Amino acid sequence: MSLRFITDEDVPRSTARVLRDAGFDAVDVRDVGLRGKSDAVVFDYAQGENRLLITCDMGFSNILNFPPSENQGILVVRIPDSEPIDAFNREVLRAVQEVGENLLHHLAIVEIGKVRLRG
């Protein structure tokens, strides 16, 4: 199974392109008509399209509201705003490549140099 992603609007637009360049199926919410939509709408779209959601929104890390076993997977990226976008993209790509299909049905917290999985 190939991993498919959707990046939330709080993620740099370039992140989806970086993932595509690495061979992954990735889209940005702004490119599929979801700009400004609620978290619930974005989440439902991701699930309907079998896409893992990449976001900076800590609300998605609430496993009571978004149980990992009941969704495709969520990556919450915790990279400081002071870091350049290329560092953000490098950490996301590293996490995706290192953890791979273990991201499915898990909550992943991505930080500089590490990934924590729950689920």
PDB file of C-alpha atoms in Angstrom:
ATOM      1  CA  MET A   1       0.000   0.000   0.000  1.00  0.00           C
ATOM      2  CA  SER A   2       1.307   3.391  -0.959  1.00  0.00           C
ATOM      3  CA  LEU A   3       1.088   6.171   1.598  1.00  0.00           C
ATOM      4  CA  ARG A   4      -1.144   9.078   0.600  1.00  0.00           C
ATOM      5  CA  PHE A   5      -1.058  12.466   2.328  1.00  0.00           C
ATOM      6  CA  ILE A   6      -2.945  15.725   2.595  1.00  0.00           C
ATOM      7  CA  THR A   7      -1.281  18.775   4.109  1.00  0.00           C
ATOM      8  CA  ASP A   8      -3.350  21.163   6.207  1.00  0.00           C
ATOM      9  CA  GLU A   9      -3.315  24.891   5.488  1.00  0.00           C
ATOM     10  CA  ASP A  10      -1.048  25.575   8.476  1.00  0.00           C
ATOM     11  CA  VAL A  11       1.677  23.549   6.732  1.00  0.00           C
ATOM     12  CA  PRO A  12       3.911  25.181   4.103  1.00  0.00           C
ATOM     13  CA  ARG A  13       2.529  24.744   0.577  1.00  0.00           C
ATOM     14  CA  SER A  14       5.884  23.310  -0.460  1.00  0.00           C
ATOM     15  CA  THR A  15       5.533  20.293   1.863  1.00  0.00           C
ATOM     16  CA  ALA A  16       3.133  18.443  -0.455  1.00  0.00           C
ATOM     17  CA  ARG A  17       5.477  19.117  -3.393  1.00  0.00           C
ATOM     18  CA  VAL A  18       8.486  17.802  -1.439  1.00  0.00           C
ATOM     19  CA  LEU A  19       6.564  14.612  -0.655  1.00  0.00           C
ATOM     20  CA  ARG A  20       5.488  14.239  -4.306  1.00  0.00           C
ATOM     21  CA  ASP A  21       9.086  14.747  -5.442  1.00  0.00           C
ATOM     22  CA  ALA A  22      10.041  11.867  -3.114  1.00  0.00           C
ATOM     23  CA  GLY A  23       7.464   9.601  -4.774  1.00  0.00           C
ATOM     24  CA  PHE A  24       4.493   9.983  -2.435  1.00  0.00           C
ATOM     25  CA  ASP A  25       0.912  10.856  -3.369  1.00  0.00           C
ATOM     26  CA  ALA A  26       0.419  14.199  -1.617  1.00  0.00           C
ATOM     27  CA  VAL A  27      -2.031  17.079  -2.007  1.00  0.00           C
ATOM     28  CA  ASP A  28      -2.499  20.368  -0.178  1.00  0.00           C
ATOM     29  CA  VAL A  29      -5.923  21.381   1.198  1.00  0.00           C
ATOM     30  CA  ARG A  30      -5.626  24.628  -0.763  1.00  0.00           C
ATOM     31  CA  ASP A  31      -5.406  22.656  -4.009  1.00  0.00           C
ATOM     32  CA  VAL A  32      -8.549  20.581  -3.397  1.00  0.00           C
ATOM     33  CA  GLY A  33     -10.950  23.369  -2.437  1.00  0.00           C
ATOM     34  CA  LEU A  34     -10.644  23.035   1.341  1.00  0.00           C
ATOM     35  CA  ARG A  35      -8.987  26.364   2.161  1.00  0.00           C
ATOM     36  CA  GLY A  36     -10.672  27.865   5.240  1.00  0.00           C
ATOM     37  CA  LYS A  37     -12.749  24.754   5.927  1.00  0.00           C
ATOM     38  CA  SER A  38     -13.234  23.420   9.452  1.00  0.00           C
ATOM     39  CA  ASP A  39     -11.011  20.762  10.991  1.00  0.00           C
ATOM     40  CA  ALA A  40     -13.927  18.310  10.757  1.00  0.00           C
ATOM     41  CA  VAL A  41     -14.322  18.882   7.006  1.00  0.00           C
ATOM     42  CA  VAL A  42     -10.581  18.504   6.374  1.00  0.00           C
ATOM     43  CA  PHE A  43     -10.434  15.379   8.542  1.00  0.00           C
ATOM     44  CA  ASP A  44     -13.453  13.813   6.811  1.00  0.00           C
ATOM     45  CA  TYR A  45     -11.935  14.528   3.401  1.00  0.00           C
ATOM     46  CA  ALA A  46      -8.645  12.923   4.453  1.00  0.00           C
ATOM     47  CA  GLN A  47     -10.445   9.816   5.668  1.00  0.00           C
ATOM     48  CA  GLY A  48     -12.653   9.585   2.583  1.00  0.00           C
ATOM     49  CA  GLU A  49      -9.592   9.782   0.344  1.00  0.00           C
ATOM     50  CA  ASN A  50      -7.509   7.404   2.523  1.00  0.00           C
ATOM     51  CA  ARG A  51      -4.957  10.118   3.172  1.00  0.00           C
ATOM     52  CA  LEU A  52      -2.841  10.721   6.246  1.00  0.00           C
ATOM     53  CA  LEU A  53      -3.245  14.269   7.490  1.00  0.00           C
ATOM     54  CA  ILE A  54      -0.125  16.385   8.033  1.00  0.00           C
ATOM     55  CA  THR A  55      -0.863  19.384  10.254  1.00  0.00           C
ATOM     56  CA  CYS A  56       0.580  21.746  12.847  1.00  0.00           C
ATOM     57  CA  ASP A  57      -2.787  21.947  14.614  1.00  0.00           C
ATOM     58  CA  MET A  58      -2.362  20.412  18.072  1.00  0.00           C
ATOM     59  CA  GLY A  59      -6.121  19.861  18.242  1.00  0.00           C
ATOM     60  CA  PHE A  60      -5.608  16.848  15.977  1.00  0.00           C
ATOM     61  CA  SER A  61      -3.354  15.279  18.626  1.00  0.00           C
ATOM     62  CA  ASN A  62      -6.360  14.694  20.899  1.00  0.00           C
ATOM     63  CA  ILE A  63      -6.757  10.920  20.655  1.00  0.00           C
ATOM     64  CA  LEU A  64     -10.189  11.080  22.283  1.00  0.00           C
ATOM     65  CA  ASN A  65     -11.483  13.205  19.399  1.00  0.00           C
ATOM     66  CA  PHE A  66      -9.351  11.505  16.736  1.00  0.00           C
ATOM     67  CA  PRO A  67      -8.721   7.886  17.863  1.00  0.00           C
ATOM     68  CA  PRO A  68      -5.736   6.585  15.864  1.00  0.00           C
ATOM     69  CA  SER A  69      -7.296   3.170  15.301  1.00  0.00           C
ATOM     70  CA  GLU A  70     -10.297   4.835  13.667  1.00  0.00           C
ATOM     71  CA  ASN A  71      -8.492   7.065  11.178  1.00  0.00           C
ATOM     72  CA  GLN A  72      -5.971   6.781   8.381  1.00  0.00           C
ATOM     73  CA  GLY A  73      -3.271   8.516  10.419  1.00  0.00           C
ATOM     74  CA  ILE A  74      -2.299  11.994  11.568  1.00  0.00           C
ATOM     75  CA  LEU A  75       1.131  13.628  11.664  1.00  0.00           C
ATOM     76  CA  VAL A  76       1.261  16.638  13.966  1.00  0.00           C
ATOM     77  CA  VAL A  77       4.404  18.618  13.196  1.00  0.00           C
ATOM     78  CA  ARG A  78       5.990  20.488  16.112  1.00  0.00           C
ATOM     79  CA  ILE A  79       8.766  22.415  14.402  1.00  0.00           C
ATOM     80  CA  PRO A  80       9.386  25.924  15.803  1.00  0.00           C
ATOM     81  CA  ASP A  81       8.299  28.792  13.548  1.00  0.00           C
ATOM     82  CA  SER A  82      11.849  30.110  13.825  1.00  0.00           C
ATOM     83  CA  GLU A  83      13.078  27.177  11.717  1.00  0.00           C
ATOM     84  CA  PRO A  84      13.266  27.703   7.944  1.00  0.00           C
ATOM     85  CA  ILE A  85      10.688  26.016   5.712  1.00  0.00           C
ATOM     86  CA  ASP A  86      13.304  23.687   4.225  1.00  0.00           C
ATOM     87  CA  ALA A  87      14.062  22.374   7.742  1.00  0.00           C
ATOM     88  CA  PHE A  88      10.327  21.805   8.287  1.00  0.00           C
ATOM     89  CA  ASN A  89      10.064  19.898   5.015  1.00  0.00           C
ATOM     90  CA  ARG A  90      13.224  17.906   5.702  1.00  0.00           C
ATOM     91  CA  GLU A  91      11.881  16.730   9.082  1.00  0.00           C
ATOM     92  CA  VAL A  92       8.487  15.764   7.631  1.00  0.00           C
ATOM     93  CA  LEU A  93      10.114  13.812   4.805  1.00  0.00           C
ATOM     94  CA  ARG A  94      12.544  12.138   7.209  1.00  0.00           C
ATOM     95  CA  ALA A  95       9.672  11.066   9.462  1.00  0.00           C
ATOM     96  CA  VAL A  96       7.650   9.693   6.557  1.00  0.00           C
ATOM     97  CA  GLN A  97      10.617   7.789   5.137  1.00  0.00           C
ATOM     98  CA  GLU A  98      11.790   6.427   8.505  1.00  0.00           C
ATOM     99  CA  VAL A  99       8.441   5.380   9.930  1.00  0.00           C
ATOM    100  CA  GLY A 100       6.764   4.465   6.633  1.00  0.00           C
ATOM    101  CA  GLU A 101       3.610   2.387   6.793  1.00  0.00           C
ATOM    102  CA  ASN A 102       3.763   2.328  10.591  1.00  0.00           C
ATOM    103  CA  LEU A 103       2.215   5.801  10.295  1.00  0.00           C
ATOM    104  CA  LEU A 104      -1.059   4.198   9.236  1.00  0.00           C
ATOM    105  CA  HIS A 105      -3.681   4.347  11.991  1.00  0.00           C
ATOM    106  CA  HIS A 106      -1.291   6.162  14.317  1.00  0.00           C
ATOM    107  CA  LEU A 107      -0.801   9.635  15.671  1.00  0.00           C
ATOM    108  CA  ALA A 108       2.750  10.751  14.939  1.00  0.00           C
ATOM    109  CA  ILE A 109       4.279  13.768  16.642  1.00  0.00           C
ATOM    110  CA  VAL A 110       7.124  15.031  14.452  1.00  0.00           C
ATOM    111  CA  GLU A 111       9.827  17.139  16.080  1.00  0.00           C
ATOM    112  CA  ILE A 112      13.361  17.997  15.033  1.00  0.00           C
ATOM    113  CA  GLY A 113      15.265  14.726  15.019  1.00  0.00           C
ATOM    114  CA  LYS A 114      12.497  12.508  16.380  1.00  0.00           C
ATOM    115  CA  VAL A 115       9.075  11.023  15.804  1.00  0.00           C
ATOM    116  CA  ARG A 116       6.783   9.747  18.547  1.00  0.00           C
ATOM    117  CA  LEU A 117       3.980   7.330  17.640  1.00  0.00           C
ATOM    118  CA  ARG A 118       0.748   6.754  19.524  1.00  0.00           C
ATOM    119  CA  GLY A 119      -1.968   4.353  18.626  1.00  0.00           C
TER     120      GLY A 119
END
